[in-house]
Amino acid sequence: MKILIVEDEVSLQESINSYLKVEGYICESAVNYNEGEEKICMYQYDCILIDINLPDGSGLDLIKLAKSRNVSAGIIIISARETIEDRIKGLKRGADDYIVKPFHLSELNARIFSLLRRIHFKGDDQIIFKEIQVNSSERSVLINNSHLDLTKKEYDLLLYFLSNKDRVLTKESICEYLWGDFADNAGSFDFVYTHIKNLRKKIVDKGGVNYIHTMYGVGYKFVSK
């Protein structure tokens, strides 16, 4: 799962980034409105954390931008403003949640998990697709009720496909989703093919169906029919 942190307080941004990475998230950061706007327009995220007070603009306007572009990411406002009016204004702009500074990182993590569960798992800890069963709280996968041993990247890749069934995903989008800012340093996409090949093999070896189809010259599609 991939998260964008738009926060100009560097120490807080770094603390959130470090904590969430340990929790298994892929994190990217922006320190102002312009950087946040660029990343929201260019990349795909599962969740965006946005501070309202940015040095060159308002986080509320970033939320408005995200909604105008039909961004599917969940949005959590992180702000020192704690009045009811501020909360209502943020939620009316399209934010899904609002957490007031200072906060415990464990609480933020719980809010993120709850939001992602609502978005991807319809409020449940589990996503079930035919013989595939994913438990998000345990980060575990079963195929035909048999445990599937996946690396972190393979697990993230499977969730990415399950969240985008029947959509063609380019190698570039898969690379960017799995590696975030480091994707630009990739010389080729051979490692994307390697992770997909390994994921396919592990699913099939457990008696599952190969739902990941190669769309030659374009990318890959997780076919649900």
mmCIF file of C-alpha atoms in Angstrom, residues 19-160:
data_model
loop_
_atom_site.group_PDB
_atom_site.id
_atom_site.type_symbol
_atom_site.label_atom_id
_atom_site.label_comp_id
_atom_site.label_asym_id
_atom_site.label_seq_id
_atom_site.Cartn_x
_atom_site.Cartn_y
_atom_site.Cartn_z
ATOM 1 C CA TYR A 19 7.026 4.698 11.307
ATOM 2 C CA LEU A 20 4.810 3.781 8.364
ATOM 3 C CA LYS A 21 7.667 2.179 6.443
ATOM 4 C CA VAL A 22 8.261 -0.152 9.392
ATOM 5 C CA GLU A 23 4.534 -0.968 9.227
ATOM 6 C CA GLY A 24 5.040 -2.101 5.631
ATOM 7 C CA TYR A 25 3.826 0.918 3.653
ATOM 8 C CA ILE A 26 5.547 2.532 0.699
ATOM 9 C CA CYS A 27 5.847 6.226 1.530
ATOM 10 C CA GLU A 28 6.511 9.366 -0.473
ATOM 11 C CA SER A 29 6.704 12.901 0.848
ATOM 12 C CA ALA A 30 6.004 16.468 -0.223
ATOM 13 C CA VAL A 31 6.955 19.532 1.842
ATOM 14 C CA ASN A 32 4.708 22.100 0.171
ATOM 15 C CA TYR A 33 1.644 22.613 -2.005
ATOM 16 C CA ASN A 34 3.520 22.542 -5.319
ATOM 17 C CA GLU A 35 5.256 19.235 -4.570
ATOM 18 C CA GLY A 36 1.988 17.743 -3.350
ATOM 19 C CA GLU A 37 0.169 18.904 -6.476
ATOM 20 C CA GLU A 38 2.838 17.414 -8.739
ATOM 21 C CA LYS A 39 2.767 14.020 -7.037
ATOM 22 C CA ILE A 40 -1.030 13.846 -6.874
ATOM 23 C CA CYS A 41 -1.245 14.620 -10.589
ATOM 24 C CA MET A 42 1.518 12.203 -11.612
ATOM 25 C CA TYR A 43 1.225 9.183 -9.338
ATOM 26 C CA GLN A 44 -1.304 6.845 -7.762
ATOM 27 C CA TYR A 45 -1.688 6.387 -4.001
ATOM 28 C CA ASP A 46 -3.865 4.405 -1.631
ATOM 29 C CA CYS A 47 -3.877 7.126 1.008
ATOM 30 C CA ILE A 48 -2.835 10.792 1.160
ATOM 31 C CA LEU A 49 -2.019 12.570 4.428
ATOM 32 C CA ILE A 50 -2.414 16.337 4.021
ATOM 33 C CA ASP A 51 -1.573 19.204 6.373
ATOM 34 C CA ILE A 52 -3.908 22.174 5.953
ATOM 35 C CA ASN A 53 -1.284 24.871 6.539
ATOM 36 C CA LEU A 54 1.352 24.649 3.816
ATOM 37 C CA PRO A 55 3.914 27.397 3.109
ATOM 38 C CA ASP A 56 2.721 28.019 -0.453
ATOM 39 C CA GLY A 57 -0.948 27.107 -0.326
ATOM 40 C CA SER A 58 -3.786 25.371 1.477
ATOM 41 C CA GLY A 59 -4.111 21.657 1.983
ATOM 42 C CA LEU A 60 -7.843 22.101 1.460
ATOM 43 C CA ASP A 61 -7.123 23.181 -2.117
ATOM 44 C CA LEU A 62 -5.027 20.039 -2.601
ATOM 45 C CA ILE A 63 -8.010 17.980 -1.512
ATOM 46 C CA LYS A 64 -10.188 19.879 -3.979
ATOM 47 C CA LEU A 65 -7.618 19.179 -6.710
ATOM 48 C CA ALA A 66 -7.530 15.462 -5.876
ATOM 49 C CA LYS A 67 -11.319 15.230 -5.991
ATOM 50 C CA SER A 68 -11.490 17.116 -9.296
ATOM 51 C CA ARG A 69 -9.125 14.527 -10.791
ATOM 52 C CA ASN A 70 -11.208 11.647 -9.388
ATOM 53 C CA VAL A 71 -8.277 10.419 -7.334
ATOM 54 C CA SER A 72 -9.311 7.185 -5.635
ATOM 55 C CA ALA A 73 -6.949 7.541 -2.667
ATOM 56 C CA GLY A 74 -8.349 7.956 0.809
ATOM 57 C CA ILE A 75 -7.499 11.344 2.341
ATOM 58 C CA ILE A 76 -6.669 12.079 5.978
ATOM 59 C CA ILE A 77 -6.112 15.658 7.158
ATOM 60 C CA ILE A 78 -3.348 16.123 9.746
ATOM 61 C CA SER A 79 -3.686 19.565 11.299
ATOM 62 C CA ALA A 80 -3.094 21.656 14.405
ATOM 63 C CA ARG A 81 -6.527 23.201 13.870
ATOM 64 C CA GLU A 82 -8.981 21.485 16.170
ATOM 65 C CA THR A 83 -12.218 23.443 15.985
ATOM 66 C CA ILE A 84 -15.421 21.784 14.829
ATOM 67 C CA GLU A 85 -15.619 24.313 11.986
ATOM 68 C CA ASP A 86 -12.196 23.280 10.668
ATOM 69 C CA ARG A 87 -13.106 19.601 10.835
ATOM 70 C CA ILE A 88 -16.381 20.154 9.023
ATOM 71 C CA LYS A 89 -14.686 22.267 6.353
ATOM 72 C CA GLY A 90 -12.088 19.571 5.705
ATOM 73 C CA LEU A 91 -14.611 16.751 5.544
ATOM 74 C CA LYS A 92 -16.883 18.748 3.254
ATOM 75 C CA ARG A 93 -13.956 19.272 0.871
ATOM 76 C CA GLY A 94 -13.717 15.498 0.546
ATOM 77 C CA ALA A 95 -11.367 14.294 3.285
ATOM 78 C CA ASP A 96 -12.224 10.904 4.776
ATOM 79 C CA ASP A 97 -10.776 11.555 8.228
ATOM 80 C CA TYR A 98 -9.245 14.319 10.347
ATOM 81 C CA ILE A 99 -6.585 13.902 13.038
ATOM 82 C CA VAL A 100 -5.364 16.757 15.238
ATOM 83 C CA LYS A 101 -1.708 17.410 16.066
ATOM 84 C CA PRO A 102 -0.048 16.309 18.227
ATOM 85 C CA PHE A 103 -1.057 12.685 17.770
ATOM 86 C CA HIS A 104 0.419 9.281 18.471
ATOM 87 C CA LEU A 105 1.808 7.581 15.375
ATOM 88 C CA SER A 106 0.076 4.376 16.431
ATOM 89 C CA GLU A 107 -3.274 6.203 16.262
ATOM 90 C CA LEU A 108 -2.458 7.566 12.801
ATOM 91 C CA ASN A 109 -1.543 4.059 11.682
ATOM 92 C CA ALA A 110 -4.862 2.742 13.003
ATOM 93 C CA ARG A 111 -6.751 5.499 11.154
ATOM 94 C CA ILE A 112 -4.913 4.649 7.912
ATOM 95 C CA PHE A 113 -5.590 0.933 8.300
ATOM 96 C CA SER A 114 -9.274 1.580 8.989
ATOM 97 C CA LEU A 115 -9.554 3.856 5.950
ATOM 98 C CA LEU A 116 -7.803 1.426 3.608
ATOM 99 C CA ARG A 117 -9.976 -1.390 4.913
ATOM 100 C CA ARG A 118 -13.086 0.623 4.035
ATOM 101 C CA ILE A 119 -11.770 1.469 0.571
ATOM 102 C CA HIS A 120 -10.295 -1.864 -0.516
ATOM 103 C CA PHE A 121 -12.022 -4.368 1.749
ATOM 104 C CA LYS A 122 -15.476 -2.773 2.234
ATOM 105 C CA GLY A 123 -14.856 -2.515 5.963
ATOM 106 C CA ASP A 124 -13.711 -6.113 6.355
ATOM 107 C CA ASP A 125 -10.252 -7.408 7.271
ATOM 108 C CA GLN A 126 -10.498 -9.891 4.430
ATOM 109 C CA ILE A 127 -10.769 -9.740 0.686
ATOM 110 C CA ILE A 128 -11.915 -12.940 -0.978
ATOM 111 C CA PHE A 129 -11.645 -13.552 -4.695
ATOM 112 C CA LYS A 130 -12.539 -17.084 -5.730
ATOM 113 C CA GLU A 131 -9.805 -19.318 -4.255
ATOM 114 C CA ILE A 132 -7.693 -16.356 -3.054
ATOM 115 C CA GLN A 133 -8.200 -15.037 0.475
ATOM 116 C CA VAL A 134 -6.234 -12.062 1.832
ATOM 117 C CA ASN A 135 -6.240 -11.037 5.493
ATOM 118 C CA SER A 136 -5.074 -7.425 5.633
ATOM 119 C CA SER A 137 -4.569 -7.234 9.402
ATOM 120 C CA GLU A 138 -2.258 -10.239 9.329
ATOM 121 C CA ARG A 139 -0.862 -9.513 5.846
ATOM 122 C CA SER A 140 -1.441 -13.167 5.005
ATOM 123 C CA VAL A 141 -2.719 -14.919 1.885
ATOM 124 C CA LEU A 142 -4.444 -18.266 1.467
ATOM 125 C CA ILE A 143 -4.935 -20.175 -1.773
ATOM 126 C CA ASN A 144 -7.535 -22.928 -1.470
ATOM 127 C CA ASN A 145 -7.158 -22.530 2.330
ATOM 128 C CA SER A 146 -3.426 -23.196 2.078
ATOM 129 C CA HIS A 147 -0.937 -20.546 3.225
ATOM 130 C CA LEU A 148 0.843 -18.715 0.397
ATOM 131 C CA ASP A 149 4.349 -17.568 1.308
ATOM 132 C CA LEU A 150 4.926 -14.189 -0.391
ATOM 133 C CA THR A 151 7.613 -11.553 -0.163
ATOM 134 C CA LYS A 152 6.501 -8.030 0.754
ATOM 135 C CA LYS A 153 6.676 -6.909 -2.890
ATOM 136 C CA GLU A 154 4.695 -9.940 -4.053
ATOM 137 C CA TYR A 155 2.038 -9.268 -1.400
ATOM 138 C CA ASP A 156 1.783 -5.599 -2.437
ATOM 139 C CA LEU A 157 1.646 -6.639 -6.080
ATOM 140 C CA LEU A 158 -1.206 -9.073 -5.433
ATOM 141 C CA LEU A 159 -3.204 -6.394 -3.585
ATOM 142 C CA TYR A 160 -2.548 -3.952 -6.417
#
